[in-house]
């Protein structure tokens, strides 16, 4: 799989920051300067500029695709955009700045490898800067860029830029660790240091924003330690396309961590049965080995009872296995989260019932300090909770594996998605009952 | 680059396969909207990859306006048969006869009339999920779509109040009467689609390649001249969609870049004879794919408004 005709890497990033920090303008600028805007889009922009913008083309209208967004001049929901340069392909999530649309910011950020947090050079670090930095760190986004925007409005002051950088660097140690952090002084409106270097910042020696996006090391962002395979769908053909496969019984899914090889010993959890990998089947032919995040169909040596929601795991290391869980949650519903509430919890490929057994703390976004024993979490709060699930989960800590360490809560009745949850590392690993294993 | 590495097409492929398998596992009666166009051709290949050696566990559904390119219909029927799939076709004409849909006087395009036909089919077959080939790069309202896009009992999309969609944990829960639209190609671009067609060696209808055709100029589009109306005594289904005396007609060397029906599809002048030619042409294009779609030109919010009403 490694050798192909198009060895082009894909980087997913999101832009966040407060309203009017210029997120949509920045993406508009990236699209415009990398020539990813087409003539008909430009014509549409000019048409709308004549109507609402007093003749001035508004780059933000490129991503604010909803009528309500253009009316109010704000971003309500994530817009996804696509930029390709000779070096990389990018999926860009333009996420809303308003605090009431934090759920949509989390949506856009959850799948990103990199976050750009915009800071208005005039206003400096404000609560939304802190909130979005905290959420980006909690979501385990490995790379972050603080783009200090509207530098033209502070006369390209190096002192102001340093002041903002120092302010951010003073709170970063309180957050979960990023792999790398960059600060770039820009003007999204004028384009300085976005795609091309600005002659107004001789004191800035770092890369342009796009230069960094094109070069930041992302190849190791997927988890290749500890095989995890949540079974999505049992593949048992009634009428196989290949008649020799009438006894075929495979387990289809996407590898959520690690590498799997033919003949490797695996455990089926939660049942604890062990087996060996007989075949890694794909429509394009069998593989000797497969890795995260490939989608494959695994055939086992033994005829075991395995169904959706079960997880095939490797031994080194074993995951956690518990129905008593500790997690950080980002609450996204107008009805508050309180202790004793029941929800559906979707984790990997299984949905179980979950009860909030206690609210441990709520994060104060101004200080990043936990407030112990809050009564409730309201919309956009982030806090630490304990949950009990109706069935044990097979999981890893979110900081170890973003796929096996994450869950969402769904409200019963309305089916609204109400929380994003990030599990803490298990207190203890699953203990196999067998002793005949060499681990 | 390490050997445990996916390039962008492999990444997009595994993401889409994961989405298709979630649909198969979470819904009782899912359907794939299959028109025979390039995007749905990719969906079918992804479905093969997701479900083989089993049958694709979904019915294929297509809504016809009655103004289809015959090449597309032939291709659609043949492909469904090759895949041993059940294909259901529902038409605007039937819906008009049954009274499910009502034509707007003076409106030639039947694009909007596809909405009640689709909703009627969902109701008739009790589909709880429809998989579509829409992509976020096509249009700015589509850029706002989730992979799993919730529709209420009236088939409506509420763009201001979408479910958060976090990581790849798709919330597929529905109450009776509600419906999901799922878009496995959300993160694909037009270039990705053609590169995948090339990589997978997929057949596409020949109208995607350069050919000679009678076209006429209407607005800023070159529209195909509809087939000759032979059945005397019956109303011309293309009434209003034929060139008038004032409209310029000529024979063009052209192809389609995106396909709606004959009334809404602008032809583009093109010498592209192969997939490689198309990839080169798309890379150099200075207008978007949907720039040749008459149905999107109605207003800045044309797509958003149709989606709110139940369009896919």
Coordinates of N, CA and C in Angstrom, one line a residue, chain A residues 78-221:
Chain A
X78 N -19.5 24.5 10.7 CA -18.2 24.3 10.0 C -18.5 24.2 8.5
X79 N -17.6 24.9 7.8 CA -17.5 24.7 6.4 C -16.2 24.0 6.0
X80 N -16.3 23.0 5.1 CA -15.1 22.3 4.7 C -14.6 22.8 3.4
X81 N -13.4 23.1 3.2 CA -12.8 23.6 2.0 C -11.6 22.7 1.6
X82 N -11.2 22.8 0.4 CA -10.2 21.9 -0.1 C -9.1 22.7 -0.9
X83 N -7.9 22.6 -0.4 CA -6.8 23.3 -1.1 C -5.7 22.3 -1.5
X84 N -5.2 22.4 -2.7 CA -4.1 21.5 -3.1 C -3.0 22.4 -3.5
X85 N -1.8 22.1 -3.0 CA -0.6 22.7 -3.5 C 0.3 21.6 -4.0
X86 N 1.3 21.9 -4.8 CA 2.2 20.8 -5.3 C 2.7 19.9 -4.1
X87 N 2.8 20.4 -2.9 CA 3.4 19.6 -1.8 C 2.3 18.8 -1.1
X88 N 1.2 19.3 -0.8 CA 0.2 18.6 0.0 C -1.2 18.9 -0.5
X89 N -2.1 18.1 0.0 CA -3.6 18.4 -0.1 C -4.1 18.7 1.3
X90 N -5.0 19.7 1.3 CA -5.5 20.1 2.6 C -7.0 20.0 2.7
X91 N -7.5 19.5 3.8 CA -9.0 19.6 4.1 C -9.0 20.7 5.2
X92 N -9.7 21.7 4.9 CA -9.8 22.8 5.9 C -11.2 22.9 6.5
X93 N -11.2 22.9 7.8 CA -12.5 23.1 8.5 C -12.5 24.5 9.1
X94 N -13.4 25.3 8.5 CA -13.6 26.7 9.0 C -14.6 26.6 10.1
X95 N -14.1 26.8 11.4 CA -15.1 26.6 12.5 C -15.5 27.9 13.1
X96 N -16.7 27.9 13.7 CA -17.3 29.1 14.2 C -16.6 29.7 15.4
X97 N -16.6 31.0 15.6 CA -16.0 31.6 16.7 C -16.9 31.9 17.9
X98 N -18.2 32.0 17.6 CA -19.2 32.3 18.7 C -19.2 31.2 19.7
X99 N -19.2 31.6 21.0 CA -19.2 30.5 22.0 C -20.4 29.6 21.9
X100 N -21.6 30.1 21.5 CA -22.7 29.3 21.4 C -22.6 28.2 20.3
X101 N -21.7 28.4 19.4 CA -21.5 27.3 18.4 C -20.2 26.5 18.6
X102 N -19.8 26.4 19.9 CA -18.6 25.7 20.2 C -18.8 24.2 19.8
X103 N -20.0 23.7 19.8 CA -20.2 22.3 19.4 C -19.7 22.1 18.0
X104 N -20.0 23.1 17.1 CA -19.6 23.0 15.7 C -18.1 23.2 15.6
X105 N -17.5 24.0 16.5 CA -16.0 24.1 16.5 C -15.4 22.7 16.9
X106 N -16.0 22.0 17.8 CA -15.5 20.7 18.2 C -15.6 19.7 17.1
X107 N -16.7 19.8 16.4 CA -16.9 19.0 15.2 C -15.8 19.1 14.2
X108 N -15.5 20.4 13.9 CA -14.4 20.6 12.9 C -13.1 20.3 13.4
X109 N -12.8 20.5 14.7 CA -11.5 20.2 15.2 C -11.2 18.8 15.5
X110 N -12.3 18.0 15.7 CA -12.0 16.6 16.2 C -11.3 15.7 15.2
X111 N -11.4 16.1 13.9 CA -10.7 15.3 12.9 C -9.4 15.9 12.4
X112 N -9.0 17.0 13.0 CA -7.9 17.8 12.5 C -6.6 17.3 13.0
X113 N -5.5 17.4 12.2 CA -4.2 17.1 12.7 C -3.5 18.4 13.2
X114 N -4.1 19.5 12.8 CA -3.5 20.8 13.1 C -4.6 21.9 13.3
X115 N -4.4 22.7 14.3 CA -5.3 23.8 14.6 C -4.6 25.1 14.4
X116 N -5.3 26.0 13.7 CA -4.8 27.4 13.6 C -5.7 28.2 14.5
X117 N -5.2 28.8 15.6 CA -6.0 29.7 16.4 C -5.6 31.1 16.0
X118 N -6.6 31.8 15.6 CA -6.4 33.2 15.3 C -6.5 34.1 16.5
X119 N -5.7 35.1 16.5 CA -5.7 36.1 17.6 C -5.7 37.4 17.0
X120 N -6.6 38.3 17.3 CA -6.6 39.7 16.8 C -5.5 40.4 17.6
X121 N -4.6 41.0 16.8 CA -3.4 41.6 17.4 C -3.8 42.8 18.3
X122 N -5.0 43.4 18.0 CA -5.4 44.5 18.8 C -5.9 44.1 20.2
X123 N -6.7 42.9 20.1 CA -7.3 42.5 21.4 C -6.4 41.5 22.2
X124 N -5.5 40.9 21.5 CA -4.6 40.0 22.3 C -5.4 38.7 22.7
X125 N -4.9 38.1 23.7 CA -5.5 36.8 24.2 C -6.8 37.1 24.9
X126 N -7.9 36.6 24.4 CA -9.2 36.7 25.1 C -9.7 35.3 25.4
X127 N -10.9 35.3 26.0 CA -11.4 34.0 26.5 C -11.5 33.0 25.4
X128 N -12.0 33.4 24.2 CA -12.1 32.4 23.2 C -10.8 31.8 22.7
X129 N -9.7 32.6 22.8 CA -8.4 32.1 22.5 C -8.0 31.0 23.4
X130 N -8.3 31.2 24.7 CA -8.0 30.3 25.7 C -8.9 29.0 25.6
X131 N -10.2 29.2 25.3 CA -11.1 28.1 25.2 C -10.7 27.2 24.0
X132 N -10.4 27.9 22.9 CA -10.1 27.1 21.7 C -8.7 26.4 21.8
X133 N -7.8 27.1 22.5 CA -6.5 26.4 22.7 C -6.7 25.2 23.6
X134 N -7.6 25.4 24.6 CA -7.8 24.3 25.6 C -8.5 23.1 24.9
X135 N -9.5 23.4 24.1 CA -10.2 22.4 23.3 C -9.3 21.7 22.4
X136 N -8.5 22.4 21.6 CA -7.6 21.8 20.7 C -6.6 20.9 21.4
X137 N -6.1 21.3 22.6 CA -5.2 20.4 23.3 C -5.9 19.2 23.9
X138 N -7.2 19.4 24.4 CA -7.9 18.3 24.9 C -8.2 17.3 23.8
X139 N -8.5 17.8 22.6 CA -8.8 16.9 21.5 C -7.6 16.2 21.0
X140 N -6.4 16.5 21.6 CA -5.2 15.8 21.2 C -4.8 16.2 19.8
X141 N -5.1 17.4 19.3 CA -4.6 17.8 18.0 C -3.1 18.0 18.2
X142 N -2.3 17.4 17.4 CA -0.8 17.4 17.6 C -0.1 18.7 17.4
X143 N -0.6 19.5 16.4 CA 0.1 20.7 16.0 C -0.8 21.9 16.1
X144 N -0.2 23.0 16.5 CA -1.0 24.2 16.7 C -0.2 25.4 16.2
X145 N -1.0 26.3 15.5 CA -0.4 27.6 15.0 C -1.2 28.7 15.6
X146 N -0.5 29.6 16.3 CA -1.2 30.8 16.7 C -0.9 31.9 15.7
X147 N -1.9 32.2 14.9 CA -1.8 33.2 13.8 C -2.2 34.6 14.4
X148 N -1.3 35.4 14.6 CA -1.6 36.8 15.2 C -2.0 37.6 14.0
X149 N -3.3 37.9 13.9 CA -3.9 38.5 12.7 C -4.1 40.0 12.9
X150 N -4.3 40.6 11.8 CA -4.6 42.1 11.8 C -3.4 42.8 12.3
X151 N -2.2 42.3 12.0 CA -0.9 43.0 12.4 C -0.8 44.4 11.7
X152 N -1.5 44.5 10.6 CA -1.5 45.8 9.9 C -2.1 46.9 10.8
X153 N -3.0 46.5 11.7 CA -3.7 47.5 12.5 C -2.9 47.8 13.8
X154 N -1.8 47.1 14.0 CA -0.9 47.5 15.1 C 0.4 47.9 14.6
X155 N 0.4 48.4 13.3 CA 1.6 48.9 12.7 C 2.8 47.9 12.6
X156 N 2.4 46.6 12.5 CA 3.4 45.5 12.4 C 4.4 45.6 13.6
X157 N 3.8 45.8 14.8 CA 4.7 46.0 15.9 C 5.2 44.7 16.4
X158 N 6.6 44.5 16.4 CA 7.2 43.3 16.9 C 6.9 43.2 18.4
X159 N 6.9 44.3 19.1 CA 6.7 44.3 20.5 C 5.3 43.7 20.9
X160 N 4.3 44.1 20.1 CA 2.9 43.6 20.3 C 2.9 42.1 20.1
X161 N 3.5 41.7 19.0 CA 3.5 40.3 18.6 C 4.2 39.4 19.8
X162 N 5.3 39.9 20.3 CA 6.0 39.2 21.4 C 5.2 39.2 22.6
X163 N 4.5 40.2 22.9 CA 3.6 40.3 24.1 C 2.5 39.2 24.0
X164 N 1.9 39.1 22.8 CA 0.9 38.1 22.7 C 1.4 36.7 22.8
X165 N 2.6 36.5 22.1 CA 3.2 35.2 22.2 C 3.6 34.8 23.6
X166 N 4.1 35.8 24.3 CA 4.5 35.5 25.7 C 3.3 35.1 26.6
X167 N 2.2 35.9 26.3 CA 0.9 35.6 27.0 C 0.4 34.2 26.8
X168 N 0.5 33.7 25.5 CA 0.1 32.4 25.2 C 1.0 31.3 25.8
X169 N 2.3 31.6 25.6 CA 3.3 30.6 26.2 C 3.2 30.5 27.7
X170 N 2.7 31.5 28.3 CA 2.6 31.4 29.8 C 1.5 30.4 30.2
X171 N 0.5 30.2 29.4 CA -0.6 29.3 29.8 C -0.5 27.9 29.1
X172 N 0.4 27.8 28.1 CA 0.5 26.5 27.4 C 0.8 25.3 28.3
X173 N 1.7 25.5 29.3 CA 2.1 24.4 30.2 C 0.9 23.8 30.9
X174 N -0.2 24.6 31.1 CA -1.3 24.1 31.8 C -2.2 23.2 30.9
X175 N -1.9 23.1 29.6 CA -2.7 22.3 28.7 C -2.1 21.0 28.4
X176 N -2.8 20.1 27.8 CA -2.2 18.9 27.3 C -1.2 19.3 26.2
X177 N -0.2 18.4 26.1 CA 0.9 18.7 25.3 C 0.7 18.7 23.8
X178 N 1.1 19.8 23.1 CA 1.1 19.7 21.6 C 2.5 19.2 21.2
X179 N 2.5 18.6 20.0 CA 3.8 18.2 19.4 C 4.7 19.4 19.0
X180 N 4.0 20.4 18.4 CA 4.7 21.6 18.1 C 3.8 22.8 18.0
X181 N 4.3 23.9 18.4 CA 3.6 25.2 18.5 C 4.3 26.2 17.6
X182 N 3.6 26.9 16.8 CA 4.2 28.0 16.0 C 3.4 29.3 16.2
X183 N 4.1 30.4 16.1 CA 3.4 31.7 16.1 C 3.8 32.5 14.8
X184 N 2.8 33.0 14.2 CA 3.0 33.6 12.9 C 2.3 35.0 12.9
X185 N 3.0 36.1 12.6 CA 2.3 37.4 12.5 C 1.8 37.5 11.0
X186 N 0.5 37.8 10.9 CA -0.1 37.8 9.6 C -1.1 39.0 9.4
X187 N -1.4 39.3 8.2 CA -2.6 40.0 7.9 C -3.4 39.2 6.8
X188 N -4.5 38.6 7.3 CA -5.3 37.7 6.4 C -5.9 38.6 5.3
X189 N -6.3 39.8 5.6 CA -6.9 40.6 4.7 C -6.0 41.0 3.5
X190 N -4.7 41.4 3.9 CA -3.7 41.8 2.9 C -2.9 40.7 2.4
X191 N -2.9 39.6 3.1 CA -2.2 38.4 2.7 C -0.7 38.3 3.2
X192 N -0.3 39.2 4.1 CA 1.1 39.1 4.5 C 1.4 37.9 5.3
X193 N 2.4 37.2 5.0 CA 2.9 36.0 5.7 C 1.9 34.8 5.7
X194 N 0.9 34.9 4.8 CA 0.0 33.8 4.6 C 0.5 32.8 3.6
X195 N 0.7 33.3 2.4 CA 1.3 32.5 1.3 C 2.6 33.0 1.0
X196 N 2.8 34.3 1.0 CA 4.1 34.9 0.6 C 4.6 35.7 1.8
X197 N 5.9 35.8 1.9 CA 6.5 36.6 3.0 C 6.2 38.0 2.9
X198 N 6.1 38.7 4.1 CA 5.8 40.1 4.1 C 7.1 40.9 4.3
X199 N 7.1 42.0 3.6 CA 8.3 42.9 3.8 C 8.1 43.7 5.0
X200 N 7.0 43.6 5.7 CA 6.7 44.4 6.8 C 7.2 43.8 8.1
X201 N 7.6 42.5 8.1 CA 8.0 41.8 9.3 C 9.5 41.3 9.1
X202 N 10.4 42.2 8.9 CA 11.8 41.8 8.8 C 12.3 41.1 10.1
X203 N 11.6 41.4 11.2 CA 12.0 40.7 12.5 C 11.5 39.3 12.6
X204 N 10.6 38.9 11.7 CA 10.1 37.5 11.8 C 10.9 36.6 10.9
X205 N 11.4 35.5 11.6 CA 12.2 34.6 10.8 C 11.6 33.3 10.5
X206 N 10.4 33.0 11.0 CA 9.8 31.7 10.8 C 9.2 31.6 9.4
X207 N 8.5 30.5 9.1 CA 7.9 30.3 7.8 C 6.6 31.1 7.6
X208 N 6.1 31.2 6.4 CA 4.8 31.7 6.2 C 3.8 30.6 6.7
X209 N 2.6 31.0 6.9 CA 1.5 30.1 7.3 C 1.5 28.9 6.4
X210 N 1.3 29.1 5.1 CA 1.2 28.0 4.2 C 2.5 27.2 4.2
X211 N 3.7 27.9 4.3 CA 4.9 27.1 4.3 C 5.0 26.1 5.4
X212 N 4.5 26.5 6.6 CA 4.4 25.6 7.7 C 3.5 24.5 7.5
X213 N 2.3 24.8 6.9 CA 1.3 23.8 6.7 C 1.8 22.7 5.7
X214 N 2.7 23.2 4.8 CA 3.2 22.3 3.8 C 4.3 21.4 4.3
X215 N 5.0 21.8 5.4 CA 6.2 21.1 5.8 C 6.1 20.5 7.2
X216 N 5.0 20.8 8.0 CA 5.0 20.2 9.3 C 4.9 18.7 9.2
X217 N 5.6 18.0 10.1 CA 5.8 16.5 10.0 C 4.5 15.9 10.6
X218 N 3.7 15.2 9.7 CA 2.5 14.6 10.2 C 2.4 13.1 10.0
X219 N 3.5 12.5 9.4 CA 3.4 11.1 9.1 C 3.2 10.2 10.3
X220 N 3.7 10.7 11.5 CA 3.5 9.8 12.7 C 2.3 10.1 13.5
X221 N 1.3 10.8 12.9 CA 0.2 11.2 13.7 C -0.8 10.0 14.0

